[in-house]
Short mmCIF file of C-alpha atoms in Angstrom, two decimals:
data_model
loop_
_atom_site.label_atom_id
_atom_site.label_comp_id
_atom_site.label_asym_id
_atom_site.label_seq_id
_atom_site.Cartn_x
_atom_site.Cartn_y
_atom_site.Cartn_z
CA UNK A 1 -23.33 -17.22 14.19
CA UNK A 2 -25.51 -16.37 17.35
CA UNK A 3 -24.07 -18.52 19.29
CA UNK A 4 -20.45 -17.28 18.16
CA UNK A 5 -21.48 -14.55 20.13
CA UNK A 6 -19.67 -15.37 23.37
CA UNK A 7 -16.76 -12.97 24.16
CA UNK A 8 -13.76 -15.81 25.44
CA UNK A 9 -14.70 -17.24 21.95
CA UNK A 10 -10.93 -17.20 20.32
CA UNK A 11 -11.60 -16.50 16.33
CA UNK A 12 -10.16 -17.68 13.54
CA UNK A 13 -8.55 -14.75 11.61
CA UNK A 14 -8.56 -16.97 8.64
CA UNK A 15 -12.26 -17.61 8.72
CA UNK A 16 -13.18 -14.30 10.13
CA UNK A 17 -11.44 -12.29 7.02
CA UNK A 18 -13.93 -13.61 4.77
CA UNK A 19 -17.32 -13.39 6.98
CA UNK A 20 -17.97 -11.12 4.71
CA UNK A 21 -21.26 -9.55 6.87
CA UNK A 22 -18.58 -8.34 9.27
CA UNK A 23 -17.16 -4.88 8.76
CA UNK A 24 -13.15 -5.41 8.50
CA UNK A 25 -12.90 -2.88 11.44
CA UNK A 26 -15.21 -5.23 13.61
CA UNK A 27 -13.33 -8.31 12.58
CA UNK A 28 -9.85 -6.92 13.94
CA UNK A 29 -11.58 -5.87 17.17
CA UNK A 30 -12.93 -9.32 17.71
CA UNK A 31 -10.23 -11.20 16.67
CA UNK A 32 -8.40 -8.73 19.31
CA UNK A 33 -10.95 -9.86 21.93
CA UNK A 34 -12.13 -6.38 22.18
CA UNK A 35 -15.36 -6.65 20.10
CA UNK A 36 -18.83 -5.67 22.20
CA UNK A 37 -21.07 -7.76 22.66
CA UNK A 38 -23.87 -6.50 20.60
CA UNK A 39 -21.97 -6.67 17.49
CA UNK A 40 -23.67 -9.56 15.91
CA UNK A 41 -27.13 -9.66 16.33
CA UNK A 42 -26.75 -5.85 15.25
CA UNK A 43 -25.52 -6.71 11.85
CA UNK A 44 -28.83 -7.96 10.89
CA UNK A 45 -31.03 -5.38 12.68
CA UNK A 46 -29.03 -2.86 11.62
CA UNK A 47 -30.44 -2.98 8.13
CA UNK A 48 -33.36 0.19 8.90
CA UNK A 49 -32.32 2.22 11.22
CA UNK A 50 -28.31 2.61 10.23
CA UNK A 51 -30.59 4.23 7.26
CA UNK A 52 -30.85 7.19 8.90
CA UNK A 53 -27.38 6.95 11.09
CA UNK A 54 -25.14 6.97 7.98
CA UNK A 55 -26.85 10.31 6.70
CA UNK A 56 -25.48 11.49 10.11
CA UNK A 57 -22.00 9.48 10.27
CA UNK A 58 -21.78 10.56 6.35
CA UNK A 59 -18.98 13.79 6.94
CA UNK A 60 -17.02 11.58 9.35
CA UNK A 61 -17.23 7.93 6.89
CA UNK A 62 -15.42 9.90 3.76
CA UNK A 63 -12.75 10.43 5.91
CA UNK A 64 -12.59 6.75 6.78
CA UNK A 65 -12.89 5.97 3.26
CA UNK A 66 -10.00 7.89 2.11
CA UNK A 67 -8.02 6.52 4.55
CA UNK A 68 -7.74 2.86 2.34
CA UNK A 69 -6.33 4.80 -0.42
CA UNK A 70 -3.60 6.14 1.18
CA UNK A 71 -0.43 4.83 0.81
CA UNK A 72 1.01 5.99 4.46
CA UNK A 73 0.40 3.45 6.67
CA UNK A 74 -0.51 4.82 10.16
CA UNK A 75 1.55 5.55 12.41
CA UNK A 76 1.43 7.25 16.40
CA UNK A 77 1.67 10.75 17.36
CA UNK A 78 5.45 11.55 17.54
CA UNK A 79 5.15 12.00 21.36
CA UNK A 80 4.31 8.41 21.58
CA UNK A 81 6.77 6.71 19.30
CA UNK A 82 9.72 8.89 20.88
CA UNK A 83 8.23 7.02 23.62
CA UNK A 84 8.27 4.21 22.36
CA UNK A 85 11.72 3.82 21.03
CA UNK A 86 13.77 5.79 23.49
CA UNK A 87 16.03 2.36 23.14
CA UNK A 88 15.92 -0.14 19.87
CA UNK A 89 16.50 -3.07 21.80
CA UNK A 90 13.48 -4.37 21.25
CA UNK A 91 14.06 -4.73 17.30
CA UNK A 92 17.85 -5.29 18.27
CA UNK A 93 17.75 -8.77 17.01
CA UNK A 94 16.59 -7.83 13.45
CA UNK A 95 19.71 -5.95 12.43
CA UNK A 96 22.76 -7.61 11.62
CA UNK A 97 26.31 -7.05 13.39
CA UNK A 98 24.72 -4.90 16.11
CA UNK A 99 27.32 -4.51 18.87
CA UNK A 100 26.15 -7.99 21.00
CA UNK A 101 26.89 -5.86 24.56
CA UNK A 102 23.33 -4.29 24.80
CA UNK A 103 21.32 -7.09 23.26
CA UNK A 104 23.29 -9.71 25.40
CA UNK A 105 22.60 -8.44 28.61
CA UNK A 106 18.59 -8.61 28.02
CA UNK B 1 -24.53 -7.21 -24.12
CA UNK B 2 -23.97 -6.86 -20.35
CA UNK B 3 -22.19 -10.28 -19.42
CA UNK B 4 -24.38 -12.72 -16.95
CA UNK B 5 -22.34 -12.03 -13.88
CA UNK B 6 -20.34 -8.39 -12.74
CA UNK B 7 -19.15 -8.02 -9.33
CA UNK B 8 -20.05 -4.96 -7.79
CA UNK B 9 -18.82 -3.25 -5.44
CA UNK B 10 -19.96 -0.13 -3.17
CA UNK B 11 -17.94 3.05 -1.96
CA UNK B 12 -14.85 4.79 -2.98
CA UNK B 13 -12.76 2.73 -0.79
CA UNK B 14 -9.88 1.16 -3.22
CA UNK B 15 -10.97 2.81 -6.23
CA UNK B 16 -7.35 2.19 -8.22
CA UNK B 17 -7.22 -1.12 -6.52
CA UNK B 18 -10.05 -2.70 -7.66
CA UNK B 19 -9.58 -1.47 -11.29
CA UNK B 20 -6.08 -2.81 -11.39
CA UNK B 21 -7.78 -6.16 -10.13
CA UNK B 22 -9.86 -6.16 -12.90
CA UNK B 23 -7.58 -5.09 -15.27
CA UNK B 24 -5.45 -8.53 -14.30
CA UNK B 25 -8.16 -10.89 -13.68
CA UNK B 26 -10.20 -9.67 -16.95
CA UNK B 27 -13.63 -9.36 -15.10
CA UNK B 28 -15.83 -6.45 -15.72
CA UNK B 29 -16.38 -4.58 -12.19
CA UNK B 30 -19.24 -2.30 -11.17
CA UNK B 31 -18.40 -0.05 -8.33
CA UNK B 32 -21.73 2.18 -7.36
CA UNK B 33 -22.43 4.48 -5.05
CA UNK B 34 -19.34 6.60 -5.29
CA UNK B 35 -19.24 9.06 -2.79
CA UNK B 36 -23.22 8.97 -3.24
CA UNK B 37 -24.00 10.53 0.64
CA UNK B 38 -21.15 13.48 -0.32
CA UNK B 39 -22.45 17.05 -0.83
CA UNK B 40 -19.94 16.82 -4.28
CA UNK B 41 -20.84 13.03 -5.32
CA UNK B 42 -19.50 10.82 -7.48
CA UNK B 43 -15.73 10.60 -8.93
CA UNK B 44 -13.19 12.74 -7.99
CA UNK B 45 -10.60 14.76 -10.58
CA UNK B 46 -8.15 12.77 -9.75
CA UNK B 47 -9.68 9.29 -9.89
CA UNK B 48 -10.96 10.22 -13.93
CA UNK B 49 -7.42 11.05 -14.53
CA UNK B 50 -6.40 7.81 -13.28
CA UNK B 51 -9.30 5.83 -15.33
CA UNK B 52 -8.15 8.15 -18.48
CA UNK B 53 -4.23 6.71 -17.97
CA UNK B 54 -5.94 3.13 -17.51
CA UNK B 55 -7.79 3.48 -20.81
CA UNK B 56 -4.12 4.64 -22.36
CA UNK B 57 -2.25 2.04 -21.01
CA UNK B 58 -4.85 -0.77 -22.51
CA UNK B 59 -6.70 -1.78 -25.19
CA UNK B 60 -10.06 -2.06 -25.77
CA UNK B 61 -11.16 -1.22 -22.03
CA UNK B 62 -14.78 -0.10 -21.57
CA UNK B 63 -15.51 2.49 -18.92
CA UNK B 64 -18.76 3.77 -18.10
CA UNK B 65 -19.53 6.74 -15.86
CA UNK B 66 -23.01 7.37 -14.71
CA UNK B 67 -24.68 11.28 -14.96
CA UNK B 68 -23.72 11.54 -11.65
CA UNK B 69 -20.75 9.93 -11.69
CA UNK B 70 -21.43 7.76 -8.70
CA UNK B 71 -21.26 4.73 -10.82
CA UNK B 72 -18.42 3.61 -13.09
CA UNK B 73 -18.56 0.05 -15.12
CA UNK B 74 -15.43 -1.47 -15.78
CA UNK B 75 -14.88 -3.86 -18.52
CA UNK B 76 -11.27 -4.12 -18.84
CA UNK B 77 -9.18 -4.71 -21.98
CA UNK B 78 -5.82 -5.75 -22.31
CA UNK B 79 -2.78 -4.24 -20.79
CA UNK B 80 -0.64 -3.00 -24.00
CA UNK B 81 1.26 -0.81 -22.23
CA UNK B 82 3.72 1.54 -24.99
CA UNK B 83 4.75 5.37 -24.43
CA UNK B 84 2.53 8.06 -22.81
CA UNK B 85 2.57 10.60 -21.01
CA UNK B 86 0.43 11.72 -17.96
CA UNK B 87 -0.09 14.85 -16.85
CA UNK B 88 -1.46 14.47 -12.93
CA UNK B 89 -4.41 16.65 -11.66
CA UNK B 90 -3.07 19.13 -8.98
CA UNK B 91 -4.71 17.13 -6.03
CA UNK B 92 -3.00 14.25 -6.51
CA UNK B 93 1.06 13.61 -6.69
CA UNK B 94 2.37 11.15 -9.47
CA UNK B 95 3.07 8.51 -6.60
CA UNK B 96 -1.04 7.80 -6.57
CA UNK B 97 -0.92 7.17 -10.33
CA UNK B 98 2.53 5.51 -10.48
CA UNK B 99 1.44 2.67 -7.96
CA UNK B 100 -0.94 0.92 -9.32
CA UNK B 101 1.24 1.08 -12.70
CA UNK B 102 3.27 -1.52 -10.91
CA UNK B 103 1.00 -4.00 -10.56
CA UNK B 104 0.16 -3.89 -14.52
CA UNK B 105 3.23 -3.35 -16.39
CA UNK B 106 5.12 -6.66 -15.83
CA UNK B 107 2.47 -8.20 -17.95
CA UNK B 108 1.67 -5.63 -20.62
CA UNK B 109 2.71 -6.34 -24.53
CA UNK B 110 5.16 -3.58 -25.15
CA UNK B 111 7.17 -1.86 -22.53
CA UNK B 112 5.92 0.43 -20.33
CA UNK B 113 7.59 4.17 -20.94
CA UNK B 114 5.14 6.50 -18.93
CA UNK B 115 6.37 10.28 -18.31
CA UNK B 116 4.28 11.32 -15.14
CA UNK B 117 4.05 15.26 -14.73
CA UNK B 118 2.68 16.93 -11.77
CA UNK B 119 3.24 16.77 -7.76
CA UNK B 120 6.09 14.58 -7.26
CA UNK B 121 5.48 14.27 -3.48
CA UNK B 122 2.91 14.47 -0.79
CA UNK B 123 1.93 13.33 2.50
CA UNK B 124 -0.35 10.47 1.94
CA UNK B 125 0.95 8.96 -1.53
CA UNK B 126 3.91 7.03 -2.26
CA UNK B 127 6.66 9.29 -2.56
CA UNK B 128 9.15 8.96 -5.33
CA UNK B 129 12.38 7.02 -3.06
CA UNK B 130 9.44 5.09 -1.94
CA UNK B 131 8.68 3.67 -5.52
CA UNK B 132 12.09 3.24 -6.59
CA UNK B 133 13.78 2.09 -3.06
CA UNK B 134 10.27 0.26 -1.66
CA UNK B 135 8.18 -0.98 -4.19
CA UNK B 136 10.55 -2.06 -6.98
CA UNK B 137 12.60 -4.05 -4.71
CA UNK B 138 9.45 -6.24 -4.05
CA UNK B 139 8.75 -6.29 -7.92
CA UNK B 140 12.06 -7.62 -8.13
CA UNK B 141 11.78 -10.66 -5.68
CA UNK B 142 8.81 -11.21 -7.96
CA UNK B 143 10.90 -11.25 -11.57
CA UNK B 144 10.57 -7.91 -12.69
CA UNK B 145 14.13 -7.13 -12.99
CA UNK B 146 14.13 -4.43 -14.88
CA UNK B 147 12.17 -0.91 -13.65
CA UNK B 148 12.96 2.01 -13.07
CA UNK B 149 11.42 5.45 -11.67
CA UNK B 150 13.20 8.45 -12.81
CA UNK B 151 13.24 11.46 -11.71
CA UNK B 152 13.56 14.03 -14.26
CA UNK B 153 12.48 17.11 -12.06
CA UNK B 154 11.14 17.81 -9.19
CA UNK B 155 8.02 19.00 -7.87
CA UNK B 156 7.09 19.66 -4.35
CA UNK B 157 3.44 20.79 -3.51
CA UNK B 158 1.12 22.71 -4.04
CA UNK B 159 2.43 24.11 -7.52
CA UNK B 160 4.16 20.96 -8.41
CA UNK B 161 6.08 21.32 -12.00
CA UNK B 162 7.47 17.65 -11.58
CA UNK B 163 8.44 15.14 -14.35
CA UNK B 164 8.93 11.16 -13.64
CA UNK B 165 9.72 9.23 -15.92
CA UNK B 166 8.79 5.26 -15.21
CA UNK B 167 10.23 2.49 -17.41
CA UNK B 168 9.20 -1.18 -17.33
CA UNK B 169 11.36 -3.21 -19.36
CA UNK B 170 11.03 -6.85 -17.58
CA UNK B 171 8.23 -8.03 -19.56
CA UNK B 172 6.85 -11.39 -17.98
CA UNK B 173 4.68 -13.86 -18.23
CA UNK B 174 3.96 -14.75 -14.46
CA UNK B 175 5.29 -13.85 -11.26
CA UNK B 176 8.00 -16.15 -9.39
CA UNK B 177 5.58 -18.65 -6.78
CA UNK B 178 7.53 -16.74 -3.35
CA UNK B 179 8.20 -18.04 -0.41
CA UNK B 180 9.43 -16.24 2.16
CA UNK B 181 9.22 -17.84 5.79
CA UNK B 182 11.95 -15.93 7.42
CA UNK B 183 12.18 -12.44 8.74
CA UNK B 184 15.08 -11.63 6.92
CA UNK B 185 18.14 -9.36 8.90
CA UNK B 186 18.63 -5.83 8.49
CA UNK B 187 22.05 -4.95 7.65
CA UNK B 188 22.50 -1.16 6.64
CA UNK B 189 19.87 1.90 6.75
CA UNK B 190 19.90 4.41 3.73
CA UNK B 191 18.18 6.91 2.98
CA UNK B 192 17.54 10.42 0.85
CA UNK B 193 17.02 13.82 2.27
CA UNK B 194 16.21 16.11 -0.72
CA UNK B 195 14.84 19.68 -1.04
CA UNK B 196 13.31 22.36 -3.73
CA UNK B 197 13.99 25.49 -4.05
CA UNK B 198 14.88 25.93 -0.07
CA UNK B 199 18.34 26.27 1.34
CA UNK B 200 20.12 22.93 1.12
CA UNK B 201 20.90 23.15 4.71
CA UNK B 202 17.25 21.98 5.11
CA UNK B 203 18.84 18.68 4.11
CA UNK B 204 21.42 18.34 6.63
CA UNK B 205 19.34 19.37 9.25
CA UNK B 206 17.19 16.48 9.01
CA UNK B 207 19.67 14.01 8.07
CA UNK B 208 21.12 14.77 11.35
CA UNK B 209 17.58 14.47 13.09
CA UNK B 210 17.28 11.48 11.41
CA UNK B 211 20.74 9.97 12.05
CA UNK B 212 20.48 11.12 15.86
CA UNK B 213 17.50 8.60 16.11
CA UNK B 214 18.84 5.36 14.05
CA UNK B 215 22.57 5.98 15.87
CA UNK B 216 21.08 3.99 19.19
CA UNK B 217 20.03 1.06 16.54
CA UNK B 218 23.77 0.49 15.72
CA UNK B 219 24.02 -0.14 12.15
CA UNK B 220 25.21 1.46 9.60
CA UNK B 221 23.27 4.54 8.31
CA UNK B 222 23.70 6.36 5.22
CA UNK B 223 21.54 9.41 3.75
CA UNK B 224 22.19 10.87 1.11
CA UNK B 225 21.66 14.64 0.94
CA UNK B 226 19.89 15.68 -2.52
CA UNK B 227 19.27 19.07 -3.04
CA UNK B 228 17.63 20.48 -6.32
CA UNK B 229 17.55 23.84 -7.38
CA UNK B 230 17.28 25.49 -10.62
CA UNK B 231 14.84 24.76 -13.53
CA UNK B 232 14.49 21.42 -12.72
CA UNK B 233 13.17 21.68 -8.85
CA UNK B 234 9.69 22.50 -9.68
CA UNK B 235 7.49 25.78 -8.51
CA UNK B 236 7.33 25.29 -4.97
CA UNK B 237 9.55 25.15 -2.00
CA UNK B 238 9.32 22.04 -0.06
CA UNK B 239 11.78 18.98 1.39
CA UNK B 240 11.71 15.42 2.68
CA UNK B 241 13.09 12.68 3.89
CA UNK B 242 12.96 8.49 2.72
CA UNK B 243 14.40 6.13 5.05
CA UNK B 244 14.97 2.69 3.74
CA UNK B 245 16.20 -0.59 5.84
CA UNK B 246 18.11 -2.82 3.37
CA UNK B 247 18.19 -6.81 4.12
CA UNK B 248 21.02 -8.86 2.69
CA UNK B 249 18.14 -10.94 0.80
CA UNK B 250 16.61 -8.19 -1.22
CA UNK B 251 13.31 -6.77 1.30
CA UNK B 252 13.34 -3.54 2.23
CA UNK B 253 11.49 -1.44 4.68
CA UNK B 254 10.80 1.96 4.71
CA UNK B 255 9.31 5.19 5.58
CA UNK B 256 9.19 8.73 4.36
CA UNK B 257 7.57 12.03 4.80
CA UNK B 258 7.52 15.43 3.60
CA UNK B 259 7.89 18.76 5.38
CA UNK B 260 4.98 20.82 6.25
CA UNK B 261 4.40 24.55 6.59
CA UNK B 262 6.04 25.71 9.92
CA UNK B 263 7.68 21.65 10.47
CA UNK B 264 11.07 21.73 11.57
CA UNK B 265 13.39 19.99 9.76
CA UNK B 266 15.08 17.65 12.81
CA UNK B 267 11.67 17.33 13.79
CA UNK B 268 10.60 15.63 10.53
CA UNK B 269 13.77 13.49 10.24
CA UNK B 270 13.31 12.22 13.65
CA UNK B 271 9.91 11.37 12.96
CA UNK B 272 10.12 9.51 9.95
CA UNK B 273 13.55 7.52 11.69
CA UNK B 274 10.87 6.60 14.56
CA UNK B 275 8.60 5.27 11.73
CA UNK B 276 11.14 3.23 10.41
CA UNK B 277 11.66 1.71 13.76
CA UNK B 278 7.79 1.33 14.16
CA UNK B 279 7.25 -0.38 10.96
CA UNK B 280 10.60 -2.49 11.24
CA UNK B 281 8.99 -4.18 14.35
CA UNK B 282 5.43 -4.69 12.85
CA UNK B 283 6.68 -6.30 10.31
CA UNK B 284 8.28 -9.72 8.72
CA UNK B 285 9.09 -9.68 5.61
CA UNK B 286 7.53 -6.59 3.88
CA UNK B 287 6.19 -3.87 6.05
CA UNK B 288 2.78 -2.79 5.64
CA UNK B 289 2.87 -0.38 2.24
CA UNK B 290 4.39 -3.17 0.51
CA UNK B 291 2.17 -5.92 1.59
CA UNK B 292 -0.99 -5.40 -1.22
CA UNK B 293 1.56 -5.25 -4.18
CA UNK B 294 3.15 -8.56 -2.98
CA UNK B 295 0.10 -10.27 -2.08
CA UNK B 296 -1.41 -9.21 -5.38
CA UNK B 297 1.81 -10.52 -6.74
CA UNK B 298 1.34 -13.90 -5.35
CA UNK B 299 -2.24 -14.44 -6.42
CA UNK B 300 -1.84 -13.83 -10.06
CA UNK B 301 1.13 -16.13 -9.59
CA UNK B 302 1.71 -20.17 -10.97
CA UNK B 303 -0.90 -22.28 -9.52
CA UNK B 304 1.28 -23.18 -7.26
CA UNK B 305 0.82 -22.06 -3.20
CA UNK B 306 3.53 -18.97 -2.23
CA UNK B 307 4.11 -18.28 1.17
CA UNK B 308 4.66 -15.07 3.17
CA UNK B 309 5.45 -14.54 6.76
CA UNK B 310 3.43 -11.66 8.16
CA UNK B 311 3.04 -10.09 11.53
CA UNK B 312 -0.06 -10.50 13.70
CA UNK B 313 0.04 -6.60 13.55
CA UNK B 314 -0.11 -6.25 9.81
CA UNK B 315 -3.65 -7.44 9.67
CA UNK B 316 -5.62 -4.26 9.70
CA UNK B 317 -8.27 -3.08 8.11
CA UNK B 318 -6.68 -2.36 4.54
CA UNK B 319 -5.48 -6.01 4.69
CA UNK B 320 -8.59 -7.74 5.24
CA UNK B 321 -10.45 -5.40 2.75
CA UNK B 322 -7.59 -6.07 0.18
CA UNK B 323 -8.36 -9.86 0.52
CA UNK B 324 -11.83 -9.57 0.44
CA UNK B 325 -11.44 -7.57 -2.54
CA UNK B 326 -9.25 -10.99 -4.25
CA UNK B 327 -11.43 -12.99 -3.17
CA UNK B 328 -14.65 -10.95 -4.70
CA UNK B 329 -12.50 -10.77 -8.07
CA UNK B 330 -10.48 -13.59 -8.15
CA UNK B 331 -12.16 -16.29 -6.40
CA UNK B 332 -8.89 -17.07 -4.58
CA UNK B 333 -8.67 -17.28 -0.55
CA UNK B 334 -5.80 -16.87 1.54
CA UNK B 335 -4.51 -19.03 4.02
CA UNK B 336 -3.46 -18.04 7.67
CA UNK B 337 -1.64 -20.25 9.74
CA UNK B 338 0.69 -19.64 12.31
CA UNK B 339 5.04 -20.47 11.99
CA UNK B 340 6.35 -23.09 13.55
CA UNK B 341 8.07 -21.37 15.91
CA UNK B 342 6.83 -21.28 19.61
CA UNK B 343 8.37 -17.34 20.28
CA UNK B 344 7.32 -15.83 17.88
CA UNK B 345 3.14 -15.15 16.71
CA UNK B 346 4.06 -14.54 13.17
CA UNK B 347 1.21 -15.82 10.39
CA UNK B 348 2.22 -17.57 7.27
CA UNK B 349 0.22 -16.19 4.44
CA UNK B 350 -0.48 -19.07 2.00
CA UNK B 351 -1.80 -18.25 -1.57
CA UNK B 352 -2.43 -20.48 -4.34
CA UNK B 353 -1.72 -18.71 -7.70
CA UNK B 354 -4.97 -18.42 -9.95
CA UNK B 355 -2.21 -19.68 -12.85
CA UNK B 356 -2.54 -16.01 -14.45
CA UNK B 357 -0.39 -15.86 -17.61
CA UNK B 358 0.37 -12.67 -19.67
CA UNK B 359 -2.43 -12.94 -22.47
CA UNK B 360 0.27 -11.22 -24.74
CA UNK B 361 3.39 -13.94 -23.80
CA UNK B 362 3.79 -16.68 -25.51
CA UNK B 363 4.07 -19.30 -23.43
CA UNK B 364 7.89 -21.22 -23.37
#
């Protein structure tokens, strides 16, 4: 697992969903390609001192917690999704018998 | 007494899940350290209330809460199902205890008749059109033909004064083995605006917020303006909005949300149309707070491997916490393997069914 260490690796999503010594947070960042570096070998050292982190992390992990219950997936601040879909062309080709003009021309 | 082997597990994450995986594999669980770094530790109102409505809906479960409460043993019983009614703590809406009713009442002995009282909507739970217009469409693909979610009255938060009534008549022994390898085509949106105890022009006003968004999307839209008033719309004031994308083949997405102090209407329709839109393109077949029932779904299914196209975008952290949690309980992995396709960086899910049957079916 050391060795897995290097960033270019490409994981396996299949694999890495099970490592079960990763936090599921971590494993989407590396499988991403965005993980740091230290990642690993911290997993094992992190045993003692997180100890005393997590007392101070503790107000900020509930909220994390509760977030698994809920039922709303997450979504982006309004600003960004009116952004985002100032035109549906994008998802044009999931709906059927949408006028072909604006999705033919892309 | 204690049987040689129970799988623990640590936090409050997935409380309801993890007893409804219990409840279907038949393991005893252990979860510990509830809340156990929280000035108020241990189980919350809400999450007793849903163990009490677990103990009602089976037979012969065990549960065991520590002093503290940060420790609850699980020995489940089995799922007998019959009539009951529920009355929801104030902090949580009926949605929370409604859901994981779904995954359990295909496979209970008598029908399930459960009258839910309480908060019929809220910002983080499943919503009421979500249920009916979301969820049971994926029970359906699954065999459960008949359920049904109705709403008797309504009740928006914080005073609630809402009645539900759910009915499970599709009793079965298994789920269908699915497989579902294409992203199925949209071809209408619908949706329900409804409102308590405000004006009903509420409604309109973000149907046409709504309807403003999905027009540049160029299908067919249709939202249906429900407005309650009267004895039956609960003690507070409130409104929202479900959108829901209907596919010739049965899937739906959807999304929904409920107005806030000081939210304006158009606002709130427009947001929840720009959801839709979001969630359309993350995901294949079912979008994201659909997934865990179906995946459940297909675990307890034949021993025989279902498929599911997912996104590369649907793998979050709930997702790979849900599986770890099957594969804690169940013993079962799932397979991830990209489609065929070159375009497209869609995952097939593969599952092999643990060969659950209904303990109270009698096999054909």
């Amino acid at each position: 697992l050391q060795a897995s260490k290097n960033r270019k690796k490409k994981w396996d999503i299949g694999k890495l969903i099970y490592m079960n010594n990763i936090s599921p947070a971590d494993c989407i960042k590396r499988w991403r390609g965005e993980a740091e570096d230290e990642t690993v070998s911290d997993v094992e050292s992190e045993t003692e001192e997180d100890f005393f982190k997590q007392r101070a992390a503790g107000s900020e992990k509930v909220g994390v917690d509760d977030d698994l219950e809920k039922f709303k997936p997450h979504f982006e601040t309004f600003k960004k999704l009116v952004a985002k879909w100032s035109s549906a062309d994008s998802i044009k080709h999931r709906f059927l018998g949408a006028p072909k003009a604006s999705a033919a021309h892309e | 007494m204690a049987s040689p082997r129970i799988t623990t597990f640590q936090g409050n994450r997935n409380f309801r899940l993890l007893i409804v995986l219990a409840t279907l594999s038949g393991k005893p669980i252990k979860i510990e350290k509830i809340r156990s770094e929280d000035l108020n530790p241990g189980l919350r109102d809400h999450e007793v209330s849903f163990l009490r409505l677990m103990e009602a809906m089976t037979n012969g479960s065990s549960i065991e809460i520590s002093y503290t409460g940060t420790t609850v043993i699980y020995k489940p019983g089995i799922i007998t199902g019959g009539s009951y009614t529920h009355q929801c703590p104030p902090g949580k809406p009926v949605g929370y205890f409604v859901e994981p009713m779904l995954y359990l009442a295909p496979f209970s002995k008598k029908k399930f008749s459960v009258i839910f009282r309480g908060i019929t909507a809220s910002h983080d739970d499943a919503g009421l059109e979500a249920i009916k217009w979301g969820l049971m469409p994926v029970m359906e693909k699954f065999g459960v033909r008949e359920c049904a979610l109705h709403t008797l009255k309504r009740g928006s938060p914080p005073l609630g004064g809402g009645e539900v009534h759910l009915v499970v008549d599709s009793l079965i022994s298994q789920p269908i083995t699915m497989h579902a390898l294409e992203t199925p085509q949209i071809s209408s949106i619908r949706g329900v605006a409804y409102s308590t105890r405000v004006s009903p022009s509420m409604v309109n006003r973000m149907i046409d917020g709504a309807r403003k968004v999905l027009k540049s999307v160029g299908c067919e839209v249709d939202i249906t303006a429900d407005a309650w008033r009267g004895e039956n719309s609960g003690k507070s004031p409130g409104w929202g909005i479900t959108l829901v994308a209907e596919t010739k083949k049965g899937w739906r997405y959807f999304s929904e949300g409920i107005g806030g102090a000081g939210d304006v209407p158009e606002d709130l329709g427009a947001q929840i149309a720009y959801e839709l839109l979001e969630e359309i393109s993350n995901s294949a077949v079912v979008g994201r707070n659909q997934l865990a029932l179906a995946v459940v779904y297909m675990v307890i299914g034949k021993e025989d491997i279902g498929r599911l196209r997912i996104t590369k975008s649907q793998i979050d952290e709930k997702f790979i916490c849900l599986l770890r949690h099957i594969q804690e309980i169940f013993g079962t992995e799932v397979f991830l393997r990209p489609v065929d396709d070159e375009d497209s960086d869609d995952l097939i899910a593969t599952i092999k069914g643990i060969g659950f049957t209904n303990s109270n079916k009698k096999m054909a």
